Amino acid sequence: MIRVNNLHIPLNYDDNTVRKKICRELRVENNAIKSVSIFRRSVDARKKDNIFFLCAVDVVLNTNEDAVLKRSKNASKVKPYKYEIPEWNGGASPLVVGMGPAGLLAALILAQSGANPIVIERGRDVDRRTSDVNKFWTDGTLDPTSNVQFGEGGAGTFSDGKLNTGTKDSRQRKVLEEFVSHGAPEEILYDAKPHIGTDKLKLTVKNLREEIIGLGGRVLFETKLTGFHTADGKITAAVVESDGRTDIIETDSVILAIGHSARDTFEMLHEKKLPVEAKPFSVGARIEHLREEIDRAQYGKFAGSKALGAANYKMNVHTSNGRGAYTFCMCPGGKVVNASSEENRLCTNGMSEFMRGEINSNAALLVGVTPEDYRSESPLGGMYFQRGLEEKAFTLGGGGFCAPVQRVGDFINNKKSDRLSGVLPSIGPDYNLCDLNTILPTEISQSMKEAISVMGKKLRGFDDPDAVLTGLETRSSSPVRILRNVETLESVGLKGLYPCGEGAGYAGGIISAAVDGIKCAEKVIEK
């Protein structure tokens, strides 16, 4: 198979368009092409009057491929990706804790290998969880066990379902292929900035669970890990709680894929003196603009094109006080949502459906914080720092899970907003106009203001005074890292425990978390 890179493809392309481009590049006739498939597709919008797709295309020929390769500098020979399922050689069923992307893919690999994993999730299945979340967004009734953070699919289920990643690990292809085979759109296999959307992600998650069960796995919802039994520094069993009852699950392997918000579990691990350290993360607020304004700023006259969809952006700034500020988890045509998981504490996130058709586009505007900012000697200092900010956000919003909201222009001028104009907040169940400066640390708000100004020069309209900030975004990543052995991926304090994914501090998104889940599953099988 030949991969042809750097093909400029028009937005309204079809199969014949692609074949003609390939024929010209490889200097072959159309009948020499056996099959064509897009491997990678990105948008080149550097020139607003000439936007096109930049593609890498895989081609199988009916003729001698080695001879054809000599005719093009943009082509190379490649082998199709194939993940080899490891073989389980027997032993106690492994336990996977958590059903976010890390836990789901770990459990899937274990099930495909014949290990018959047991999977526990403190929250509910995705259908009941969706009902619980919708009730919270409607009337403010929070269920601490079933919400945006906890339940089947993890926190990413109520997000944009963004799948782009910085990892170069080849296992990411396995993740994407499994998502597609379980209901995700096929274009995630080749889009440079793939996303599933919260609507399609729910079906994908459910189908993954059904395969795990079909291959011999067990899935237990509303079941929380509360402790371990150990002997000679090794796990012998897990202690779990369900419906007020304590049970023991005998196992010598536990993949701990708990997500970044399992604060009681972090406390339990710390109490048991397992090595945990505070790590840097980021805090800030969600910034919302009208989708059509962002689309025009990015795509010019091509704004509104069905081929392009709603426009993305990603920016970062090194501010004068030495901190980094950046946009994160951008949700084109999406909503800002209340992502709280604890009573009397409020945090936000962004969410888009697959079609990205909402009136606003939003992103987190974040500033980095480090253990020095936590003013705590505890390895859980970052978690307590998060909690403190979320309590202030809850109070500023007026309680009852009303989010604090402010116009960008008022935020810049340290003025409580008394009106909105142009951009209306998308968050529910309600919001209150406030001054976010009163709850953000000064160095954070200063960095955000500077970033808004600089980013406005990079993306027209980003610094629009009528854009809206909704606070606070505090859970960009885990505030802790559960230390593990580089080679075995086991906890440095307890053999048989595999800290995994974003919650453990080893991933930063759906794909990297899922890849880490696969790696941990492989280590369990290898052991």
Tab-separated table of N, CA, C and O in Angstrom, residues 260 276-283 323-324 326 328 366-374 378-383 385-386 444 474-483 502-508:
chain	number	residue	atom	x	y	z
A	260	HIS	N	-10.626	12.164	37.085
A	260	HIS	CA	-9.974	13.255	37.809
A	260	HIS	C	-10.798	13.840	38.948
A	260	HIS	O	-10.365	14.766	39.625
A	276	VAL	N	1.310	9.413	46.527
A	276	VAL	CA	0.536	10.341	45.710
A	276	VAL	C	1.218	11.695	45.803
A	276	VAL	O	1.706	12.070	46.864
A	277	GLU	N	1.291	12.419	44.680
A	277	GLU	CA	1.912	13.737	44.712
A	277	GLU	C	1.011	14.762	44.042
A	277	GLU	O	0.214	14.443	43.154
A	278	ALA	N	1.122	16.008	44.507
A	278	ALA	CA	0.396	17.105	43.851
A	278	ALA	C	1.030	17.380	42.497
A	278	ALA	O	2.244	17.298	42.342
A	279	LYS	N	0.221	17.696	41.508
A	279	LYS	CA	0.734	18.002	40.176
A	279	LYS	C	0.116	19.310	39.668
A	279	LYS	O	-0.935	19.744	40.154
A	280	PRO	N	0.753	19.939	38.699
A	280	PRO	CA	0.174	21.154	38.110
A	280	PRO	C	-1.107	20.837	37.339
A	280	PRO	O	-1.297	19.728	36.846
A	281	PHE	N	-1.981	21.808	37.255
A	281	PHE	CA	-3.132	21.716	36.351
A	281	PHE	C	-3.492	23.152	35.970
A	281	PHE	O	-2.620	24.030	35.998
A	282	SER	N	-4.715	23.423	35.576
A	282	SER	CA	-5.085	24.769	35.134
A	282	SER	C	-6.477	25.125	35.606
A	282	SER	O	-7.324	24.237	35.787
A	283	VAL	N	-6.720	26.421	35.794
A	283	VAL	CA	-8.050	26.897	36.178
A	283	VAL	C	-8.391	28.144	35.362
A	283	VAL	O	-7.516	28.805	34.807
A	323	ARG	N	3.118	33.132	33.654
A	323	ARG	CA	2.201	31.999	33.555
A	323	ARG	C	1.767	31.767	32.111
A	323	ARG	O	1.716	32.689	31.306
A	324	GLY	N	1.446	30.540	31.816
A	324	GLY	CA	0.895	30.215	30.513
A	324	GLY	C	-0.620	30.277	30.559
A	324	GLY	O	-1.254	29.821	31.510
A	326	TYR	N	-4.121	29.586	27.961
A	326	TYR	CA	-4.437	28.908	26.702
A	326	TYR	C	-5.925	28.566	26.643
A	326	TYR	O	-6.615	28.548	27.662
A	328	PHE	N	-8.750	25.687	25.781
A	328	PHE	CA	-8.744	24.248	26.002
A	328	PHE	C	-10.137	23.692	25.752
A	328	PHE	O	-11.143	24.338	26.064
A	366	LEU	N	-7.886	29.070	30.202
A	366	LEU	CA	-7.245	28.545	31.401
A	366	LEU	C	-5.866	29.142	31.631
A	366	LEU	O	-5.181	29.553	30.691
A	367	VAL	N	-5.464	29.122	32.898
A	367	VAL	CA	-4.137	29.570	33.311
A	367	VAL	C	-3.533	28.471	34.180
A	367	VAL	O	-4.211	27.908	35.049
A	368	GLY	N	-2.269	28.176	33.946
A	368	GLY	CA	-1.615	27.117	34.691
A	368	GLY	C	-1.394	27.469	36.154
A	368	GLY	O	-1.080	28.614	36.495
A	369	VAL	N	-1.599	26.480	37.025
A	369	VAL	CA	-1.268	26.618	38.447
A	369	VAL	C	-0.359	25.458	38.832
A	369	VAL	O	-0.395	24.386	38.217
A	370	THR	N	0.472	25.666	39.840
A	370	THR	CA	1.453	24.680	40.279
A	370	THR	C	1.294	24.435	41.774
A	370	THR	O	0.592	25.193	42.472
A	371	PRO	N	1.920	23.396	42.307
A	371	PRO	CA	1.832	23.129	43.748
A	371	PRO	C	2.195	24.322	44.624
A	371	PRO	O	1.692	24.424	45.755
A	372	GLU	N	3.016	25.234	44.133
A	372	GLU	CA	3.329	26.430	44.920
A	372	GLU	C	2.083	27.282	45.176
A	372	GLU	O	1.986	27.980	46.189
A	373	ASP	N	1.121	27.241	44.248
A	373	ASP	CA	-0.104	28.021	44.397
A	373	ASP	C	-1.064	27.420	45.426
A	373	ASP	O	-1.954	28.121	45.923
A	374	TYR	N	-0.904	26.149	45.745
A	374	TYR	CA	-1.884	25.477	46.595
A	374	TYR	C	-1.718	25.849	48.067
A	374	TYR	O	-2.631	25.661	48.857
A	378	SER	N	0.234	19.142	51.748
A	378	SER	CA	-0.409	17.868	51.441
A	378	SER	C	-0.290	17.541	49.966
A	378	SER	O	-0.422	18.431	49.112
A	379	PRO	N	-0.069	16.270	49.620
A	379	PRO	CA	-0.092	15.884	48.201
A	379	PRO	C	-1.471	16.067	47.566
A	379	PRO	O	-1.597	16.044	46.346
A	380	LEU	N	-2.480	16.268	48.406
A	380	LEU	CA	-3.832	16.541	47.896
A	380	LEU	C	-4.131	18.030	47.873
A	380	LEU	O	-5.287	18.448	47.729
A	381	GLY	N	-3.086	18.864	48.002
A	381	GLY	CA	-3.271	20.313	48.050
A	381	GLY	C	-3.978	20.876	46.829
A	381	GLY	O	-4.782	21.809	46.939
A	382	GLY	N	-3.692	20.323	45.651
A	382	GLY	CA	-4.354	20.792	44.429
A	382	GLY	C	-5.846	20.519	44.459
A	382	GLY	O	-6.658	21.336	43.995
A	383	MET	N	-6.216	19.375	45.024
A	383	MET	CA	-7.634	19.027	45.141
A	383	MET	C	-8.347	19.994	46.079
A	383	MET	O	-9.460	20.461	45.794
A	385	PHE	N	-7.386	23.020	46.698
A	385	PHE	CA	-7.386	24.290	45.976
A	385	PHE	C	-8.582	24.350	45.024
A	385	PHE	O	-9.289	25.365	44.944
A	386	GLN	N	-8.829	23.255	44.296
A	386	GLN	CA	-9.998	23.169	43.423
A	386	GLN	C	-11.287	23.386	44.206
A	386	GLN	O	-12.154	24.169	43.819
A	444	ILE	N	-4.254	34.833	38.367
A	444	ILE	CA	-5.025	34.108	37.350
A	444	ILE	C	-5.847	35.090	36.513
A	444	ILE	O	-5.838	35.035	35.273
A	474	THR	N	-12.433	24.298	36.644
A	474	THR	CA	-11.405	23.888	37.598
A	474	THR	C	-10.873	22.481	37.357
A	474	THR	O	-9.879	22.091	37.960
A	475	ARG	N	-11.536	21.727	36.497
A	475	ARG	CA	-11.163	20.305	36.373
A	475	ARG	C	-10.601	19.994	34.992
A	475	ARG	O	-11.017	19.061	34.311
A	476	SER	N	-9.643	20.820	34.605
A	476	SER	CA	-9.005	20.607	33.307
A	476	SER	C	-8.226	19.305	33.284
A	476	SER	O	-8.089	18.656	32.248
A	477	SER	N	-7.664	18.907	34.423
A	477	SER	CA	-6.951	17.639	34.548
A	477	SER	C	-6.859	17.300	36.026
A	477	SER	O	-7.248	18.089	36.890
A	478	SER	N	-6.322	16.143	36.322
A	478	SER	CA	-6.245	15.706	37.713
A	478	SER	C	-5.271	16.572	38.499
A	478	SER	O	-4.201	16.927	38.000
A	479	PRO	N	-5.614	16.900	39.760
A	479	PRO	CA	-4.690	17.674	40.593
A	479	PRO	C	-3.655	16.804	41.295
A	479	PRO	O	-2.830	17.322	42.049
A	480	VAL	N	-3.726	15.493	41.075
A	480	VAL	CA	-2.779	14.585	41.733
A	480	VAL	C	-2.199	13.607	40.720
A	480	VAL	O	-2.763	13.374	39.641
A	481	ARG	N	-1.083	13.019	41.100
A	481	ARG	CA	-0.509	11.897	40.345
A	481	ARG	C	-0.283	10.746	41.311
A	481	ARG	O	0.344	10.923	42.372
A	482	ILE	N	-0.811	9.587	40.963
A	482	ILE	CA	-0.611	8.381	41.766
A	482	ILE	C	0.639	7.700	41.206
A	482	ILE	O	0.624	7.203	40.071
A	483	LEU	N	1.712	7.692	41.964
A	483	LEU	CA	3.009	7.285	41.428
A	483	LEU	C	3.014	5.808	41.047
A	483	LEU	O	2.507	4.953	41.781
A	502	GLU	N	-6.407	9.564	33.132
A	502	GLU	CA	-6.338	10.973	33.486
A	502	GLU	C	-6.395	11.192	34.994
A	502	GLU	O	-5.691	12.035	35.543
A	503	GLY	N	-7.240	10.446	35.688
A	503	GLY	CA	-7.357	10.622	37.123
A	503	GLY	C	-6.087	10.311	37.876
A	503	GLY	O	-5.795	10.919	38.910
A	504	ALA	N	-5.313	9.364	37.367
A	504	ALA	CA	-4.056	8.992	38.010
A	504	ALA	C	-2.918	9.916	37.625
A	504	ALA	O	-1.808	9.810	38.166
A	505	GLY	N	-3.174	10.817	36.661
A	505	GLY	CA	-2.156	11.783	36.261
A	505	GLY	C	-1.325	11.365	35.075
A	505	GLY	O	-0.242	11.907	34.851
A	506	TYR	N	-1.830	10.423	34.248
A	506	TYR	CA	-1.034	9.896	33.138
A	506	TYR	C	-1.694	10.083	31.772
A	506	TYR	O	-1.326	9.410	30.803
A	507	ALA	N	-2.646	10.975	31.679
A	507	ALA	CA	-3.303	11.224	30.397
A	507	ALA	C	-3.943	12.597	30.442
A	507	ALA	O	-4.060	13.202	31.509
A	508	GLY	N	-4.380	13.079	29.264
A	508	GLY	CA	-4.965	14.404	29.197
A	508	GLY	C	-6.059	14.512	28.174
A	508	GLY	O	-6.120	15.468	27.417
